[in-house]
């Protein structure tokens, strides 16, 4: 039986914190940036720099030789992602003389502030296009939907095509591997070079298949191979993965990558929870129709030290856990892999979540904000992605297709709330020990107060805002008007968790995009009081997120 109190030991060594926000850049020019020195400096202080490192001395010589190749492959996802969200990167950066503004543009992968609801960083740039660069800028939703109802609908809705005007002015498609051919060829070559020296047969097979997948926009075989490999120490996530950047329809996947080193000892401790998925699915607080699918039983749960982030994964706020593949058929056939990025989690807890709790959580509940509960809450969030159903109860397609632009926010909200539901249930049955319900609930509240600061500019931000507003309506926490600190009402929180879990699961099963939009619109706006309390964190100098110093040199590797 896993004892979560023991899991926090020895986790800081893999990640070195290197300062507290700010920059050595020259001060911005008001004339050239349209913003004051104070405003730009404050935005940069929202990020605290972290050296993304790991103990590579335990790796074999072959594994150490593989890492630079995989980092090179990952770096190509940066180039592709910029083309997907803001193709004029070089001209934009070339026109900005102020180094602080340039740094902010690089951190955000474009001229919009991802921590401030995508407000422009650069005067005159205009609002961020909801369809990014996946669709023609003059295309309307109605035009797309009409075209997608025709014989070319599958290609138009594909995760891996860019929609463009054809010679007649209509809507056609070009596959990713053609649009981004140069970067795809380079990434595939690097993956094959790494495969050639891989000692683990499963890893070698996956890298070869992933290279082929990038070149053909066909990822199923490589997804299955990724789930099959169990004994590898080095891992890489690479390709078009999530659809967060497509806020028009949620159809198009953006490029990203993570290079990882597995902690096999930790992973062995976590493996048991993946095996509980079928039982957990049966216990969900909804009717049978909303849990009729059986999760794949080959899912696994592993802990890693991350050594490189790229593409969408490195834009703005940084993820601390991953649940893949997203392919619904692969999930039902084989399951998913949950990746806990423990060194990044530890950094965020120590530098951000803990100080937030000191400022905003009632003193008598502050002792319940602990890393073990934070780690478990994040872990069960990833487990929860595999629960519920992937196809609507009416048999008219996948949840993702049916909920369109609302799909990602509803899914992230479901995973957050079901993760807390699972922790509550497993504590009751004795499958989880070393923490209490109070630990998980209070740490969850502190965690939401942390992550809601990412703003409503992406799916996670909207989900976080909806959760905290829903819980507030349900009386799951109260605020002391004198101290401005928050206190969890545990019994009411338990009821609110069950209620919101059921609501989100039904929204997914029904596949009603209009109902999902109404739900999000109802709850996504934060109260003025909460906004004021979050602003207090800024005055205390508590960062919103981390930004990495990363790469071969940081790891001390030779090419």
XYZ file of C-alpha atoms in Angstrom:
559
model
C 0.000 0.000 0.000
C 1.418 3.349 -1.045
C 2.113 5.721 1.798
C 1.973 9.205 0.360
C 3.830 10.779 3.266
C 6.965 9.037 2.049
C 6.740 10.265 -1.528
C 7.985 13.793 -0.931
C 11.438 12.648 0.101
C 14.348 13.379 -2.163
C 12.419 15.273 -4.822
C 14.205 18.582 -4.866
C 17.548 17.433 -6.192
C 16.435 17.128 -9.808
C 15.346 20.739 -10.161
C 17.404 23.799 -9.322
C 15.615 27.100 -8.667
C 17.609 30.025 -9.944
C 15.992 33.223 -8.813
C 12.720 34.958 -8.284
C 11.392 36.572 -11.435
C 12.759 39.688 -13.019
C 15.299 39.963 -15.758
C 18.723 41.348 -16.360
C 17.344 42.960 -19.500
C 17.624 46.657 -20.110
C 14.532 48.651 -19.101
C 11.769 48.942 -21.682
C 11.151 52.046 -23.667
C 7.680 53.490 -23.244
C 7.802 54.892 -26.783
C 8.773 51.583 -28.395
C 6.513 49.258 -26.401
C 3.522 51.367 -25.418
C 3.888 50.114 -21.822
C 5.613 51.481 -18.792
C 8.750 50.026 -17.262
C 6.703 48.974 -14.239
C 4.026 47.153 -16.266
C 6.471 45.093 -18.293
C 8.655 44.297 -15.304
C 5.583 43.183 -13.330
C 4.577 40.809 -16.125
C 8.024 39.267 -16.207
C 8.071 38.874 -12.423
C 5.038 36.609 -12.758
C 7.503 33.901 -13.821
C 10.183 32.497 -11.555
C 13.154 30.952 -13.421
C 13.955 27.276 -12.877
C 16.876 25.202 -14.142
C 15.283 22.071 -15.558
C 17.767 19.408 -14.522
C 17.928 15.752 -13.543
C 20.505 13.263 -12.352
C 21.869 11.929 -15.637
C 24.756 10.059 -13.992
C 22.465 7.054 -13.468
C 21.810 6.766 -17.190
C 23.760 4.437 -19.441
C 26.208 5.968 -21.932
C 23.727 5.191 -24.712
C 20.908 6.948 -22.887
C 23.084 10.016 -22.307
C 23.863 10.090 -26.043
C 20.160 9.858 -26.855
C 19.104 12.902 -24.840
C 20.688 15.566 -27.112
C 19.108 13.899 -30.150
C 15.679 13.878 -28.527
C 16.083 17.492 -27.397
C 16.936 18.451 -30.980
C 13.810 16.641 -32.180
C 11.729 18.371 -29.508
C 13.053 21.786 -30.500
C 11.498 21.448 -33.952
C 8.087 21.534 -32.264
C 8.857 25.119 -31.202
C 9.197 26.153 -34.830
C 6.019 24.373 -35.878
C 4.045 25.763 -32.946
C 5.051 29.328 -33.728
C 3.857 28.801 -37.306
C 0.564 27.527 -35.926
C -0.061 30.495 -33.641
C 2.015 33.394 -35.029
C 4.002 32.728 -38.226
C 5.700 36.143 -38.290
C 7.922 35.345 -35.307
C 11.187 36.618 -36.773
C 9.755 39.907 -38.022
C 7.972 40.453 -34.704
C 11.086 39.890 -32.618
C 13.181 41.860 -35.078
C 10.906 44.870 -34.675
C 11.089 44.837 -30.855
C 14.202 46.481 -29.466
C 13.270 46.188 -25.812
C 14.715 42.999 -24.327
C 12.093 42.680 -21.564
C 9.280 42.733 -24.092
C 11.184 40.313 -26.306
C 11.531 37.945 -23.361
C 7.791 38.096 -22.681
C 7.001 37.397 -26.327
C 9.262 34.334 -26.304
C 7.779 33.041 -23.035
C 4.257 33.398 -24.437
C 5.113 32.052 -27.909
C 3.552 35.116 -29.437
C 2.493 38.717 -28.769
C -0.367 37.857 -26.388
C -0.116 37.495 -22.617
C -1.268 33.969 -21.774
C -1.505 34.812 -18.055
C -3.723 37.824 -18.702
C -6.525 36.430 -20.882
C -4.429 36.841 -24.037
C -4.268 40.605 -23.907
C -1.825 41.953 -26.513
C 1.716 42.560 -25.337
C 2.448 44.625 -28.439
C 0.342 47.656 -29.407
C -1.602 47.239 -32.626
C -1.277 43.466 -32.795
C -4.998 42.959 -32.256
C -6.771 40.139 -30.415
C -5.529 36.573 -30.615
C -7.422 34.783 -33.437
C -9.585 32.023 -31.909
C -8.666 29.673 -34.737
C -4.964 30.572 -34.545
C -3.417 29.869 -37.958
C -5.297 26.619 -38.498
C -8.017 28.303 -40.578
C -8.247 31.228 -43.028
C -8.575 34.456 -41.064
C -11.606 35.506 -43.138
C -13.466 32.227 -42.594
C -16.683 32.239 -40.546
C -17.841 29.393 -38.327
C -20.957 29.054 -40.457
C -18.887 28.696 -43.628
C -16.785 25.980 -42.051
C -19.751 24.052 -40.662
C -21.477 24.121 -44.044
C -18.352 22.830 -45.777
C -17.727 20.234 -43.054
C -21.206 18.801 -43.648
C -20.074 17.802 -47.141
C -17.898 15.009 -48.455
C -14.689 16.741 -47.356
C -15.882 17.032 -43.753
C -13.493 14.426 -42.372
C -10.436 16.201 -43.725
C -11.683 19.606 -42.580
C -12.233 18.360 -39.029
C -9.021 16.337 -38.926
C -6.623 16.982 -36.076
C -3.749 17.096 -38.539
C -4.768 19.407 -41.395
C -4.547 23.148 -41.964
C -7.657 24.611 -43.597
C -6.889 26.907 -46.535
C -8.683 28.552 -49.411
C -8.593 26.491 -52.591
C -8.359 27.850 -56.128
C -12.099 28.534 -56.211
C -12.127 30.363 -52.878
C -13.679 27.418 -51.072
C -12.248 25.558 -48.093
C -9.634 22.898 -48.672
C -7.031 21.216 -46.498
C -3.293 20.593 -46.471
C -1.864 17.876 -44.169
C 0.545 18.905 -41.435
C 3.415 16.846 -42.824
C 3.285 18.950 -45.996
C 2.751 22.339 -44.336
C 5.617 21.778 -41.879
C 7.703 19.485 -44.091
C 11.160 20.834 -43.187
C 10.631 20.578 -39.436
C 8.931 17.181 -39.737
C 11.870 15.750 -41.709
C 14.366 17.056 -39.156
C 12.392 15.721 -36.181
C 11.971 12.319 -37.838
C 15.691 12.098 -38.611
C 16.620 12.891 -35.012
C 14.151 10.300 -33.685
C 15.619 7.662 -35.989
C 19.152 8.542 -34.889
C 18.073 8.110 -31.265
C 16.349 4.833 -32.110
C 19.552 3.504 -33.649
C 21.339 3.681 -30.285
C 18.379 2.838 -28.021
C 19.050 -0.198 -25.854
C 15.424 -0.854 -24.933
C 13.588 -2.641 -27.788
C 10.251 -1.047 -26.911
C 11.705 2.448 -26.982
C 13.516 1.738 -30.251
C 10.288 0.555 -31.875
C 8.324 3.542 -30.603
C 10.878 6.081 -31.859
C 10.924 4.467 -35.302
C 7.131 4.443 -35.500
C 6.846 7.998 -34.194
C 9.220 9.226 -36.884
C 7.030 7.502 -39.469
C 3.900 8.955 -37.857
C 5.189 12.518 -38.113
C 5.828 11.985 -41.813
C 2.350 10.572 -42.481
C 0.093 12.253 -39.880
C -0.982 8.788 -38.736
C -0.264 8.292 -35.049
C -2.224 5.223 -33.961
C 0.549 2.646 -34.413
C 3.074 4.789 -32.556
C 0.528 5.525 -29.794
C 0.010 1.794 -29.282
C 3.765 1.189 -29.319
C 4.231 3.951 -26.742
C 1.759 2.259 -24.424
C 3.424 -1.122 -24.992
C 6.883 -0.010 -23.882
C 7.302 -0.558 -20.159
C 11.012 -0.898 -19.342
C 12.413 2.299 -20.869
C 14.151 4.942 -18.765
C 14.191 7.682 -21.418
C 10.867 8.840 -22.820
C 9.666 11.495 -25.246
C 6.268 12.950 -26.085
C 6.359 14.598 -29.492
C 3.956 15.663 -32.198
C 0.622 17.439 -32.601
C -1.038 16.601 -29.281
C -3.629 18.901 -27.681
C -6.335 21.072 -29.269
C -6.222 23.933 -26.737
C -4.930 26.448 -29.286
C -7.929 25.922 -31.571
C -10.580 27.922 -29.757
C -12.768 28.140 -32.813
C -13.734 24.461 -32.935
C -11.204 22.533 -30.845
C -10.390 20.304 -33.815
C -6.752 21.106 -34.598
C -3.849 19.684 -32.596
C -0.812 21.873 -31.848
C 2.830 20.808 -31.816
C 4.540 20.119 -28.503
C 7.172 17.901 -26.933
C 8.565 16.745 -23.599
C 11.812 14.858 -23.000
C 11.643 12.828 -19.801
C 13.608 10.521 -17.525
C 11.538 7.903 -15.724
C 11.908 7.358 -11.992
C 11.334 3.606 -11.969
C 11.166 3.293 -8.194
C 8.447 5.917 -7.931
C 6.613 4.513 -10.929
C 6.398 1.083 -9.296
C 4.716 2.675 -6.275
C 2.103 4.342 -8.456
C 1.280 1.433 -10.771
C -1.536 0.012 -8.661
C -3.896 2.953 -9.199
C -4.107 2.411 -12.958
C -5.344 -1.126 -12.304
C -8.297 0.253 -10.340
C -9.761 2.092 -13.356
C -12.603 -0.354 -14.171
C -13.771 -0.384 -10.564
C -13.511 3.400 -10.298
C -15.505 3.776 -13.514
C -18.346 1.673 -12.100
C -18.539 3.875 -9.019
C -18.949 7.233 -10.763
C -21.876 9.339 -9.435
C -23.967 9.206 -12.642
C -26.404 6.878 -14.353
C -25.257 3.749 -16.158
C -25.448 5.330 -19.618
C -22.749 7.860 -18.679
C -20.239 5.207 -17.574
C -20.999 2.339 -19.929
C -17.594 2.371 -21.610
C -14.880 0.250 -20.050
C -11.519 2.000 -19.654
C -8.541 0.221 -21.185
C -6.836 -1.989 -18.639
C -3.326 -1.478 -19.993
C -3.110 2.035 -18.578
C -0.120 2.860 -16.441
C 0.986 5.651 -14.159
C 4.610 6.725 -13.979
C 6.739 9.424 -12.372
C 9.354 11.342 -14.344
C 11.858 14.137 -14.154
C 11.284 16.436 -17.114
C 14.409 17.729 -18.859
C 12.935 19.610 -21.839
C 9.643 21.274 -22.798
C 8.860 22.556 -26.304
C 6.059 23.915 -28.455
C 2.675 24.418 -26.863
C 3.939 22.695 -23.717
C 6.449 25.499 -23.158
C 4.113 28.413 -23.932
C 3.017 30.412 -20.894
C 2.077 28.233 -17.908
C 3.821 24.857 -17.667
C 2.012 21.559 -17.214
C 2.916 19.319 -14.289
C 1.333 16.103 -15.567
C 0.341 14.537 -18.870
C -2.316 11.990 -19.843
C -1.954 10.473 -23.335
C -2.771 9.342 -25.986
C -5.865 11.414 -26.750
C -7.139 9.053 -29.455
C -10.457 7.736 -28.138
C -10.107 4.353 -29.848
C -6.607 3.841 -28.457
C -7.863 4.767 -24.992
C -10.628 2.177 -25.138
C -8.355 -0.471 -26.633
C -5.244 -0.003 -24.492
C -5.841 2.802 -22.011
C -3.531 5.732 -21.412
C -0.279 6.602 -19.717
C -0.281 9.171 -16.928
C 2.982 11.006 -16.531
C 3.655 12.811 -13.253
C 6.406 15.387 -13.794
C 7.563 15.329 -10.213
C 10.497 17.729 -10.378
C 8.311 20.420 -11.937
C 5.534 19.717 -9.426
C 7.932 20.124 -6.539
C 9.150 23.455 -7.878
C 5.627 24.812 -8.232
C 4.628 23.633 -4.777
C 7.654 25.113 -3.031
C 7.814 28.401 -4.861
C 4.160 29.157 -5.608
C 1.491 27.015 -3.963
C 3.004 27.103 -0.479
C 3.348 30.906 -0.379
C -0.205 31.281 -1.725
C -1.503 29.093 1.079
C 0.382 31.216 3.632
C -1.397 34.285 2.310
C -4.914 33.018 1.495
C -5.686 29.890 3.557
C -7.041 30.197 7.102
C -4.236 29.629 9.641
C -5.969 26.674 11.317
C -6.164 24.861 7.955
C -2.736 25.821 6.624
C -1.194 22.575 7.943
C -3.411 20.637 5.528
C -1.650 22.140 2.506
C 0.998 19.481 1.920
C 2.966 18.258 -1.068
C 1.744 14.664 -0.737
C -1.875 15.771 -1.228
C -0.866 18.056 -4.099
C 0.973 15.206 -5.822
C -1.965 12.834 -5.327
C -4.553 15.371 -6.502
C -2.589 15.926 -9.705
C -2.122 12.177 -10.150
C -5.828 11.473 -9.782
C -6.588 14.321 -12.194
C -4.663 12.369 -14.814
C -6.317 9.083 -13.817
C -9.705 10.788 -14.140
C -9.062 11.654 -17.783
C -9.569 7.942 -18.474
C -12.975 7.858 -16.780
C -16.422 8.754 -18.043
C -17.137 8.186 -21.718
C -15.448 9.234 -24.931
C -18.536 8.865 -27.172
C -21.885 10.515 -26.517
C -24.721 8.405 -25.154
C -26.734 9.133 -28.310
C -24.141 7.485 -30.561
C -23.599 10.579 -32.678
C -19.840 10.912 -32.393
C -17.104 11.588 -29.873
C -17.487 13.938 -26.943
C -14.648 16.047 -28.332
C -16.376 16.501 -31.692
C -19.786 17.147 -30.133
C -18.703 19.757 -27.567
C -16.451 21.533 -30.080
C -14.759 24.599 -28.557
C -16.101 23.707 -25.094
C -14.656 20.181 -25.097
C -11.232 20.939 -23.633
C -12.462 23.104 -20.743
C -15.182 20.601 -19.790
C -12.675 17.733 -19.949
C -10.113 19.542 -17.792
C -12.808 20.471 -15.283
C -14.037 16.879 -15.205
C -10.529 15.593 -14.544
C -9.973 18.077 -11.694
C -13.245 17.283 -9.943
C -13.195 13.529 -10.552
C -9.608 13.490 -9.302
C -10.799 14.887 -5.993
C -13.739 12.473 -6.012
C -11.332 9.545 -6.513
C -9.025 10.662 -3.709
C -12.041 10.863 -1.371
C -13.234 7.399 -2.323
C -9.815 5.744 -2.138
C -9.155 7.216 1.293
C -12.465 5.758 2.462
C -11.654 2.291 1.106
C -8.087 2.339 2.446
C -6.477 2.170 -1.003
C -4.878 5.560 -0.296
C -3.202 6.360 3.001
C -0.838 8.860 4.559
C -3.138 11.818 3.879
C -6.632 12.860 4.978
C -9.719 14.158 3.197
C -9.006 17.535 4.806
C -5.494 17.491 3.304
C -6.825 16.876 -0.184
C -9.648 19.404 -0.003
C -7.643 22.259 1.490
C -4.692 21.583 -0.810
C -7.120 21.487 -3.737
C -8.499 24.908 -2.793
C -4.978 26.315 -2.530
C -4.167 24.670 -5.847
C -7.160 26.258 -7.566
C -6.192 29.648 -6.146
C -2.802 29.014 -7.761
C -3.993 27.835 -11.153
C -6.899 30.260 -11.578
C -4.231 32.959 -11.852
C -3.410 31.565 -15.298
C -6.472 33.485 -16.474
C -9.348 32.372 -18.662
C -7.265 32.414 -21.813
C -7.097 28.619 -22.163
C -9.065 25.486 -21.321
C -7.370 24.962 -17.955
C -7.947 28.567 -16.917
C -11.635 28.462 -17.809
C -12.050 25.143 -16.003
C -10.355 26.507 -12.882
C -12.553 29.613 -12.834
C -15.705 27.518 -13.236
C -14.704 25.211 -10.385
C -13.980 27.909 -7.863
C -17.197 29.787 -8.740
C -19.259 26.580 -8.519
C -17.765 25.692 -5.136
C -18.357 29.211 -3.904
C -22.038 28.951 -4.896
C -22.284 25.633 -3.058
C -20.747 27.036 0.131
C -17.819 24.602 -0.103
C -15.530 27.301 1.271
C -15.983 30.556 3.107
C -13.964 33.752 3.290
C -13.153 35.642 6.461
C -13.947 39.263 5.695
C -11.382 40.574 8.175
C -8.325 38.523 7.218
C -9.296 37.843 3.602
C -8.427 34.150 4.058
C -10.364 31.095 2.908
C -11.595 28.108 4.896
C -12.897 24.809 3.465
C -16.212 23.460 4.746
C -15.387 19.767 4.345
C -18.945 18.306 4.395
C -20.198 20.891 1.883
C -17.107 20.398 -0.257
C -17.812 16.663 -0.441
C -21.365 17.350 -1.662
C -20.161 19.964 -4.161
C -17.568 17.572 -5.590
C -20.184 14.892 -6.256
C -22.588 17.450 -7.717
C -20.100 19.026 -10.106
C -18.661 15.646 -11.144
C -22.128 14.434 -12.116
C -22.897 17.684 -13.942
C -19.757 17.560 -16.073
C -20.077 13.860 -16.853
C -23.639 14.389 -18.060
C -22.600 17.354 -20.199
C -20.025 15.149 -21.886
C -22.349 12.196 -22.330
C -25.131 14.347 -23.772
C -22.698 16.031 -26.151
C -24.693 19.257 -25.963
C -22.310 22.065 -26.887
C -24.889 24.771 -26.161
C -25.521 23.418 -22.645
C -21.767 23.179 -22.019
C -21.338 26.786 -23.149
C -24.145 27.964 -20.857
C -22.548 26.149 -17.916
C -19.149 27.686 -18.546
C -20.598 31.158 -19.126
C -22.474 30.913 -15.836
C -19.431 30.075 -13.747
C -16.314 31.284 -15.576
C -16.407 34.855 -14.193
C -14.632 35.346 -10.873
C -16.163 37.489 -8.159
C -14.659 40.965 -7.599
C -13.676 39.923 -4.076
C -11.724 36.920 -5.285
C -10.049 39.001 -7.974
C -8.962 41.424 -5.288
C -7.524 38.625 -3.165
C -5.607 37.252 -6.143
C -4.239 40.735 -6.775
C -2.841 40.645 -3.228
C -0.594 37.820 -4.311
C 0.979 40.077 -6.900
C 1.811 42.691 -4.273
C 3.435 39.955 -2.173
C 5.717 39.042 -5.066
C 4.363 35.509 -5.401
C 4.974 34.342 -8.991
C 2.224 32.886 -11.145
C 4.322 30.239 -12.865
C 7.800 29.103 -13.782
C 9.972 29.552 -16.852
C 12.748 27.137 -17.715
C 16.439 27.307 -18.285
C 16.847 24.029 -20.144
C 18.825 22.115 -22.691
C 21.964 20.065 -23.193
C 24.220 22.554 -21.422
C 21.965 22.720 -18.354
C 22.065 18.916 -18.120
C 25.857 18.916 -18.441
C 25.765 16.641 -21.492
C 28.071 16.535 -24.479
C 26.853 16.208 -28.047
